[in-house]
């Protein structure tokens, strides 16, 4: 973590100040400052976001210059002041700012022009909740302050409230926008971004997390060039294809050095992050709900609340930025009884049996799991309706009697009698044609009238925006969760959304369908997680298709990827850790050769990769040899010993697997007294290089003992000289090192 600057602030110090003379707002804590000004004509301009300054003296006023083809304020003759070149806080369309707008409003007369000027401000203690939306929160109003700046379009009386919360002890600002129609006529929001931020002329890189199903969140880094580059999802969910996290950094920024700005969108539907470098080398970023397929009707007196974006800043590189997010998401986005609880080691039957199981077969796996010390059995897809493969029964959340002739409760009792917990899989948002739900309520699914809907995995999507649909799901799920005494739920979503049309919305509101879907999903999650607060909820969407800060508000962990190959997981988990905490990433040991890649890897390497997350197994233990089971029992015991450090310690990336043949990362306790390091070699070679591994995040003044060898080494040595790793003459090898401080 960055050291505090030499001035430190008291608990009661204001975090937000308004300088009347310069008309500048300053949000600041010991780490960061954010400056914005009420500029000429009441335009909100952006001055600065970055390392903290104590006090702003007005020296960073936007320069003025007469430039061709850059228009000026309506009704003025000053040619040196143009919205086309000003760094701004939130831009509409049609006001002479030709860059990417944050807001597009279609007025009743067909015009899309708005001219937003400053109206008022308010500074409040704490952080207000966003109705119906997930968001970062405070436990105590002393933790943060919030600035709300209201802009208005005088002609239409559209009010735009820009909200900024700064935390006292975090390098974080949360931003969202509320748009109110205070006029007389109905308007349509065609775009309502949650954030716009402009950077002055500087060279920047953009980091994004693209991927695919079974190949999620690979760190991609490129130069921000002239023109616009859009990162987005139009798939109805966050998506495997492009995560909703983005970062801008200096070209020289690496894991340990340099400035970086992170933007983590707290939303689980279509999103868009648009980066534009303009003609004057300034960069604009907008983040928000994707305007593709979005059109929100706003009648008189109605308001629209955007989801929020969590901005984080570091001048100490990517690891420091990630740690800010890990702490924030774990401590002030995740909620509930399981937020800080150690997560159980699971055995999941999916890759062990797929749909081919019954009570007897599963009991044998449970017995074996108990013997090796596993703590929870997760019953995956195929336990309900008459589901023997993936073409039926979604929507019918009643036990499949053929597989469980004595009911689910009996099986769950058996698991509990073995001293294990019982988990179960649901895919609530889906419907199969072959289901009682479809036969009774064909109108519950999203479909365009008279059009043949697009199948995907033989299934269709329910209209989660409808109360009746949510009530139906709530009642069915409640019955199962109560009756069968369930401890954990895996909430899956196995296709993307097409046929975007709701049978209960009028034509002029069809553009609201996808956002209403997400709001409905959140409402159902809120209801279920409140009704069953002891259950550990795990998100999933064909693996990691819906890993985002929004889902983390309801479910503290998520299945990271359907790709369980240890080597593929290195890059997936490395990329995911950029924005999301380790306690949210589940990782399982599966069989070798791997079912997704066909690659054979050592059992130890598979375990070391999976132990770098929320640990479990996903293979048929009944088919394993005695030696393998003994090795697994050892792995389980090891994980139990290091679990608190892994799940709740600080995580530091050391070697990026996408840059070579190696990968390494480490976990360290907050007090730096204990660290666990994993290092991996991908391919072996006949003339291997001698590789030094250097650690980070330890106390240089302390000595540490390597638990396996008993050898004592200085923290400064481990970080500065490092040590040579042993040479492995086989592919896909791994090493774990466990250090404990022996003196201070
Ligand atoms: C998704 C999940 C898997 C498994 C299957 C079951 O792909 O990611 O883990 O639950 O669905 O159909």
PDB file of N, CA, C and O in Angstrom, residues 63-109:
ATOM      1  N   UNK A  63      -7.119  26.238 -20.094  1.00  0.00           N
ATOM      2  CA  UNK A  63      -6.632  27.309 -20.977  1.00  0.00           C
ATOM      3  C   UNK A  63      -7.683  27.686 -22.021  1.00  0.00           C
ATOM      4  O   UNK A  63      -8.576  26.896 -22.324  1.00  0.00           O
ATOM      5  N   UNK A  64      -7.540  28.885 -22.571  1.00  0.00           N
ATOM      6  CA  UNK A  64      -8.468  29.373 -23.604  1.00  0.00           C
ATOM      7  C   UNK A  64      -7.706  29.574 -24.908  1.00  0.00           C
ATOM      8  O   UNK A  64      -6.567  30.054 -24.907  1.00  0.00           O
ATOM      9  N   UNK A  65      -8.326  29.234 -26.023  1.00  0.00           N
ATOM     10  CA  UNK A  65      -7.677  29.416 -27.324  1.00  0.00           C
ATOM     11  C   UNK A  65      -8.744  29.421 -28.414  1.00  0.00           C
ATOM     12  O   UNK A  65      -9.665  28.604 -28.372  1.00  0.00           O
ATOM     13  N   UNK A  66      -8.589  30.332 -29.341  1.00  0.00           N
ATOM     14  CA  UNK A  66      -9.510  30.371 -30.482  1.00  0.00           C
ATOM     15  C   UNK A  66      -9.079  29.303 -31.483  1.00  0.00           C
ATOM     16  O   UNK A  66      -7.997  29.383 -32.051  1.00  0.00           O
ATOM     17  N   UNK A  67      -9.907  28.309 -31.679  1.00  0.00           N
ATOM     18  CA  UNK A  67      -9.546  27.216 -32.591  1.00  0.00           C
ATOM     19  C   UNK A  67     -10.632  27.093 -33.667  1.00  0.00           C
ATOM     20  O   UNK A  67     -11.825  27.157 -33.343  1.00  0.00           O
ATOM     21  N   UNK A  68     -10.181  26.884 -34.893  1.00  0.00           N
ATOM     22  CA  UNK A  68     -11.133  26.716 -35.986  1.00  0.00           C
ATOM     23  C   UNK A  68     -11.991  25.481 -35.788  1.00  0.00           C
ATOM     24  O   UNK A  68     -11.539  24.478 -35.231  1.00  0.00           O
ATOM     25  N   UNK A  69     -13.217  25.562 -36.207  1.00  0.00           N
ATOM     26  CA  UNK A  69     -14.157  24.438 -36.162  1.00  0.00           C
ATOM     27  C   UNK A  69     -14.479  23.951 -34.751  1.00  0.00           C
ATOM     28  O   UNK A  69     -14.942  22.846 -34.568  1.00  0.00           O
ATOM     29  N   UNK A  70     -14.171  24.771 -33.741  1.00  0.00           N
ATOM     30  CA  UNK A  70     -14.602  24.477 -32.387  1.00  0.00           C
ATOM     31  C   UNK A  70     -15.481  25.640 -31.953  1.00  0.00           C
ATOM     32  O   UNK A  70     -14.993  26.742 -31.703  1.00  0.00           O
ATOM     33  N   UNK A  71     -16.776  25.384 -31.906  1.00  0.00           N
ATOM     34  CA  UNK A  71     -17.748  26.446 -31.638  1.00  0.00           C
ATOM     35  C   UNK A  71     -17.667  26.967 -30.217  1.00  0.00           C
ATOM     36  O   UNK A  71     -16.910  26.462 -29.386  1.00  0.00           O
ATOM     37  N   UNK A  72     -18.475  27.974 -29.950  1.00  0.00           N
ATOM     38  CA  UNK A  72     -18.408  28.654 -28.651  1.00  0.00           C
ATOM     39  C   UNK A  72     -19.764  28.638 -27.961  1.00  0.00           C
ATOM     40  O   UNK A  72     -20.745  28.124 -28.502  1.00  0.00           O
ATOM     41  N   UNK A  73     -19.808  29.222 -26.779  1.00  0.00           N
ATOM     42  CA  UNK A  73     -21.050  29.204 -26.000  1.00  0.00           C
ATOM     43  C   UNK A  73     -22.147  29.975 -26.735  1.00  0.00           C
ATOM     44  O   UNK A  73     -21.894  31.080 -27.222  1.00  0.00           O
ATOM     45  N   UNK A  74     -23.352  29.450 -26.793  1.00  0.00           N
ATOM     46  CA  UNK A  74     -24.460  30.166 -27.417  1.00  0.00           C
ATOM     47  C   UNK A  74     -24.634  31.544 -26.765  1.00  0.00           C
ATOM     48  O   UNK A  74     -24.495  31.672 -25.539  1.00  0.00           O
ATOM     49  N   UNK A  75     -24.880  32.544 -27.604  1.00  0.00           N
ATOM     50  CA  UNK A  75     -25.149  33.881 -27.080  1.00  0.00           C
ATOM     51  C   UNK A  75     -23.905  34.652 -26.680  1.00  0.00           C
ATOM     52  O   UNK A  75     -24.011  35.721 -26.097  1.00  0.00           O
ATOM     53  N   UNK A  76     -22.694  34.107 -26.962  1.00  0.00           N
ATOM     54  CA  UNK A  76     -21.467  34.839 -26.602  1.00  0.00           C
ATOM     55  C   UNK A  76     -20.637  35.101 -27.854  1.00  0.00           C
ATOM     56  O   UNK A  76     -20.880  34.501 -28.908  1.00  0.00           O
ATOM     57  N   UNK A  77     -19.666  35.979 -27.711  1.00  0.00           N
ATOM     58  CA  UNK A  77     -18.785  36.261 -28.852  1.00  0.00           C
ATOM     59  C   UNK A  77     -17.342  35.871 -28.544  1.00  0.00           C
ATOM     60  O   UNK A  77     -16.442  36.114 -29.331  1.00  0.00           O
ATOM     61  N   UNK A  78     -17.130  35.266 -27.371  1.00  0.00           N
ATOM     62  CA  UNK A  78     -15.776  34.848 -26.993  1.00  0.00           C
ATOM     63  C   UNK A  78     -15.394  33.587 -27.763  1.00  0.00           C
ATOM     64  O   UNK A  78     -15.929  32.517 -27.525  1.00  0.00           O
ATOM     65  N   UNK A  79     -14.453  33.752 -28.686  1.00  0.00           N
ATOM     66  CA  UNK A  79     -14.068  32.616 -29.529  1.00  0.00           C
ATOM     67  C   UNK A  79     -13.028  31.718 -28.871  1.00  0.00           C
ATOM     68  O   UNK A  79     -12.597  30.730 -29.445  1.00  0.00           O
ATOM     69  N   UNK A  80     -12.575  32.101 -27.697  1.00  0.00           N
ATOM     70  CA  UNK A  80     -11.510  31.306 -27.064  1.00  0.00           C
ATOM     71  C   UNK A  80     -12.048  30.241 -26.116  1.00  0.00           C
ATOM     72  O   UNK A  80     -11.284  29.448 -25.577  1.00  0.00           O
ATOM     73  N   UNK A  81     -13.335  30.245 -25.897  1.00  0.00           N
ATOM     74  CA  UNK A  81     -13.907  29.301 -24.936  1.00  0.00           C
ATOM     75  C   UNK A  81     -14.804  28.315 -25.689  1.00  0.00           C
ATOM     76  O   UNK A  81     -15.813  28.719 -26.271  1.00  0.00           O
ATOM     77  N   UNK A  82     -14.407  27.060 -25.693  1.00  0.00           N
ATOM     78  CA  UNK A  82     -15.167  26.082 -26.474  1.00  0.00           C
ATOM     79  C   UNK A  82     -15.388  24.793 -25.692  1.00  0.00           C
ATOM     80  O   UNK A  82     -14.459  24.249 -25.087  1.00  0.00           O
ATOM     81  N   UNK A  83     -16.602  24.302 -25.749  1.00  0.00           N
ATOM     82  CA  UNK A  83     -16.901  23.024 -25.090  1.00  0.00           C
ATOM     83  C   UNK A  83     -16.278  21.858 -25.851  1.00  0.00           C
ATOM     84  O   UNK A  83     -16.246  20.733 -25.368  1.00  0.00           O
ATOM     85  N   UNK A  84     -15.786  22.125 -27.027  1.00  0.00           N
ATOM     86  CA  UNK A  84     -15.151  21.089 -27.837  1.00  0.00           C
ATOM     87  C   UNK A  84     -13.764  20.725 -27.320  1.00  0.00           C
ATOM     88  O   UNK A  84     -13.239  19.658 -27.614  1.00  0.00           O
ATOM     89  N   UNK A  85     -13.173  21.640 -26.542  1.00  0.00           N
ATOM     90  CA  UNK A  85     -11.814  21.366 -26.061  1.00  0.00           C
ATOM     91  C   UNK A  85     -11.732  21.310 -24.540  1.00  0.00           C
ATOM     92  O   UNK A  85     -10.727  20.873 -23.986  1.00  0.00           O
ATOM     93  N   UNK A  86     -12.776  21.755 -23.870  1.00  0.00           N
ATOM     94  CA  UNK A  86     -12.767  21.788 -22.402  1.00  0.00           C
ATOM     95  C   UNK A  86     -12.810  20.367 -21.833  1.00  0.00           C
ATOM     96  O   UNK A  86     -13.527  19.507 -22.351  1.00  0.00           O
ATOM     97  N   UNK A  87     -12.054  20.119 -20.755  1.00  0.00           N
ATOM     98  CA  UNK A  87     -12.212  18.855 -20.033  1.00  0.00           C
ATOM     99  C   UNK A  87     -13.497  18.985 -19.216  1.00  0.00           C
ATOM    100  O   UNK A  87     -13.659  19.945 -18.467  1.00  0.00           O
ATOM    101  N   UNK A  88     -14.397  18.014 -19.364  1.00  0.00           N
ATOM    102  CA  UNK A  88     -15.726  18.188 -18.750  1.00  0.00           C
ATOM    103  C   UNK A  88     -16.111  17.017 -17.858  1.00  0.00           C
ATOM    104  O   UNK A  88     -15.542  15.939 -17.956  1.00  0.00           O
ATOM    105  N   UNK A  89     -17.127  17.238 -17.056  1.00  0.00           N
ATOM    106  CA  UNK A  89     -17.578  16.193 -16.135  1.00  0.00           C
ATOM    107  C   UNK A  89     -18.678  15.321 -16.721  1.00  0.00           C
ATOM    108  O   UNK A  89     -18.772  14.142 -16.408  1.00  0.00           O
ATOM    109  N   UNK A  90     -19.545  15.906 -17.551  1.00  0.00           N
ATOM    110  CA  UNK A  90     -20.661  15.125 -18.081  1.00  0.00           C
ATOM    111  C   UNK A  90     -21.230  15.871 -19.278  1.00  0.00           C
ATOM    112  O   UNK A  90     -21.745  16.980 -19.126  1.00  0.00           O
ATOM    113  N   UNK A  91     -21.129  15.279 -20.457  1.00  0.00           N
ATOM    114  CA  UNK A  91     -21.531  15.985 -21.671  1.00  0.00           C
ATOM    115  C   UNK A  91     -22.792  15.406 -22.279  1.00  0.00           C
ATOM    116  O   UNK A  91     -22.958  14.186 -22.337  1.00  0.00           O
ATOM    117  N   UNK A  92     -23.626  16.322 -22.759  1.00  0.00           N
ATOM    118  CA  UNK A  92     -24.788  15.896 -23.546  1.00  0.00           C
ATOM    119  C   UNK A  92     -24.419  15.979 -25.015  1.00  0.00           C
ATOM    120  O   UNK A  92     -23.247  15.959 -25.384  1.00  0.00           O
ATOM    121  N   UNK A  93     -25.447  16.090 -25.830  1.00  0.00           N
ATOM    122  CA  UNK A  93     -25.207  16.200 -27.271  1.00  0.00           C
ATOM    123  C   UNK A  93     -25.726  17.527 -27.778  1.00  0.00           C
ATOM    124  O   UNK A  93     -26.688  18.064 -27.232  1.00  0.00           O
ATOM    125  N   UNK A  94     -25.110  18.036 -28.811  1.00  0.00           N
ATOM    126  CA  UNK A  94     -25.650  19.212 -29.481  1.00  0.00           C
ATOM    127  C   UNK A  94     -25.199  20.524 -28.880  1.00  0.00           C
ATOM    128  O   UNK A  94     -25.745  21.566 -29.206  1.00  0.00           O
ATOM    129  N   UNK A  95     -24.213  20.508 -27.975  1.00  0.00           N
ATOM    130  CA  UNK A  95     -23.769  21.756 -27.347  1.00  0.00           C
ATOM    131  C   UNK A  95     -22.393  22.196 -27.838  1.00  0.00           C
ATOM    132  O   UNK A  95     -21.749  23.030 -27.229  1.00  0.00           O
ATOM    133  N   UNK A  96     -21.923  21.585 -28.926  1.00  0.00           N
ATOM    134  CA  UNK A  96     -20.626  21.991 -29.474  1.00  0.00           C
ATOM    135  C   UNK A  96     -19.475  21.125 -28.997  1.00  0.00           C
ATOM    136  O   UNK A  96     -18.341  21.300 -29.432  1.00  0.00           O
ATOM    137  N   UNK A  97     -19.755  20.173 -28.112  1.00  0.00           N
ATOM    138  CA  UNK A  97     -18.744  19.197 -27.693  1.00  0.00           C
ATOM    139  C   UNK A  97     -18.946  17.988 -28.602  1.00  0.00           C
ATOM    140  O   UNK A  97     -19.934  17.267 -28.473  1.00  0.00           O
ATOM    141  N   UNK A  98     -18.017  17.791 -29.523  1.00  0.00           N
ATOM    142  CA  UNK A  98     -18.219  16.742 -30.530  1.00  0.00           C
ATOM    143  C   UNK A  98     -17.674  15.384 -30.100  1.00  0.00           C
ATOM    144  O   UNK A  98     -17.691  14.443 -30.869  1.00  0.00           O
ATOM    145  N   UNK A  99     -17.177  15.308 -28.878  1.00  0.00           N
ATOM    146  CA  UNK A  99     -16.634  14.021 -28.414  1.00  0.00           C
ATOM    147  C   UNK A  99     -17.767  13.114 -27.940  1.00  0.00           C
ATOM    148  O   UNK A  99     -18.940  13.514 -27.933  1.00  0.00           O
ATOM    149  N   UNK A 100     -17.410  11.907 -27.520  1.00  0.00           N
ATOM    150  CA  UNK A 100     -18.421  10.932 -27.094  1.00  0.00           C
ATOM    151  C   UNK A 100     -19.291  11.525 -25.988  1.00  0.00           C
ATOM    152  O   UNK A 100     -18.776  11.926 -24.940  1.00  0.00           O
ATOM    153  N   UNK A 101     -20.603  11.571 -26.179  1.00  0.00           N
ATOM    154  CA  UNK A 101     -21.447  12.115 -25.112  1.00  0.00           C
ATOM    155  C   UNK A 101     -21.712  11.068 -24.032  1.00  0.00           C
ATOM    156  O   UNK A 101     -21.680   9.867 -24.290  1.00  0.00           O
ATOM    157  N   UNK A 102     -21.987  11.569 -22.821  1.00  0.00           N
ATOM    158  CA  UNK A 102     -22.386  10.659 -21.743  1.00  0.00           C
ATOM    159  C   UNK A 102     -23.897  10.497 -21.738  1.00  0.00           C
ATOM    160  O   UNK A 102     -24.428   9.492 -21.277  1.00  0.00           O
ATOM    161  N   UNK A 103     -24.576  11.525 -22.266  1.00  0.00           N
ATOM    162  CA  UNK A 103     -26.042  11.547 -22.184  1.00  0.00           C
ATOM    163  C   UNK A 103     -26.637  11.881 -23.547  1.00  0.00           C
ATOM    164  O   UNK A 103     -26.215  12.847 -24.185  1.00  0.00           O
ATOM    165  N   UNK A 104     -27.613  11.072 -23.963  1.00  0.00           N
ATOM    166  CA  UNK A 104     -28.377  11.414 -25.172  1.00  0.00           C
ATOM    167  C   UNK A 104     -29.853  11.345 -24.805  1.00  0.00           C
ATOM    168  O   UNK A 104     -30.343  10.316 -24.324  1.00  0.00           O
ATOM    169  N   UNK A 105     -30.540  12.463 -25.008  1.00  0.00           N
ATOM    170  CA  UNK A 105     -31.961  12.539 -24.649  1.00  0.00           C
ATOM    171  C   UNK A 105     -32.773  12.882 -25.887  1.00  0.00           C
ATOM    172  O   UNK A 105     -32.498  13.893 -26.547  1.00  0.00           O
ATOM    173  N   UNK A 106     -33.748  12.059 -26.200  1.00  0.00           N
ATOM    174  CA  UNK A 106     -34.648  12.370 -27.316  1.00  0.00           C
ATOM    175  C   UNK A 106     -35.848  13.119 -26.752  1.00  0.00           C
ATOM    176  O   UNK A 106     -36.592  12.600 -25.932  1.00  0.00           O
ATOM    177  N   UNK A 107     -35.994  14.362 -27.173  1.00  0.00           N
ATOM    178  CA  UNK A 107     -37.100  15.185 -26.649  1.00  0.00           C
ATOM    179  C   UNK A 107     -38.372  14.881 -27.416  1.00  0.00           C
ATOM    180  O   UNK A 107     -38.335  14.264 -28.482  1.00  0.00           O
ATOM    181  N   UNK A 108     -39.461  15.387 -26.871  1.00  0.00           N
ATOM    182  CA  UNK A 108     -40.770  15.152 -27.501  1.00  0.00           C
ATOM    183  C   UNK A 108     -40.789  15.687 -28.935  1.00  0.00           C
ATOM    184  O   UNK A 108     -41.435  15.113 -29.811  1.00  0.00           O
ATOM    185  N   UNK A 109     -40.048  16.771 -29.197  1.00  0.00           N
ATOM    186  CA  UNK A 109     -40.072  17.352 -30.551  1.00  0.00           C
ATOM    187  C   UNK A 109     -39.051  16.696 -31.489  1.00  0.00           C
ATOM    188  O   UNK A 109     -38.855  17.146 -32.610  1.00  0.00           O
TER     189      UNK A 109
END
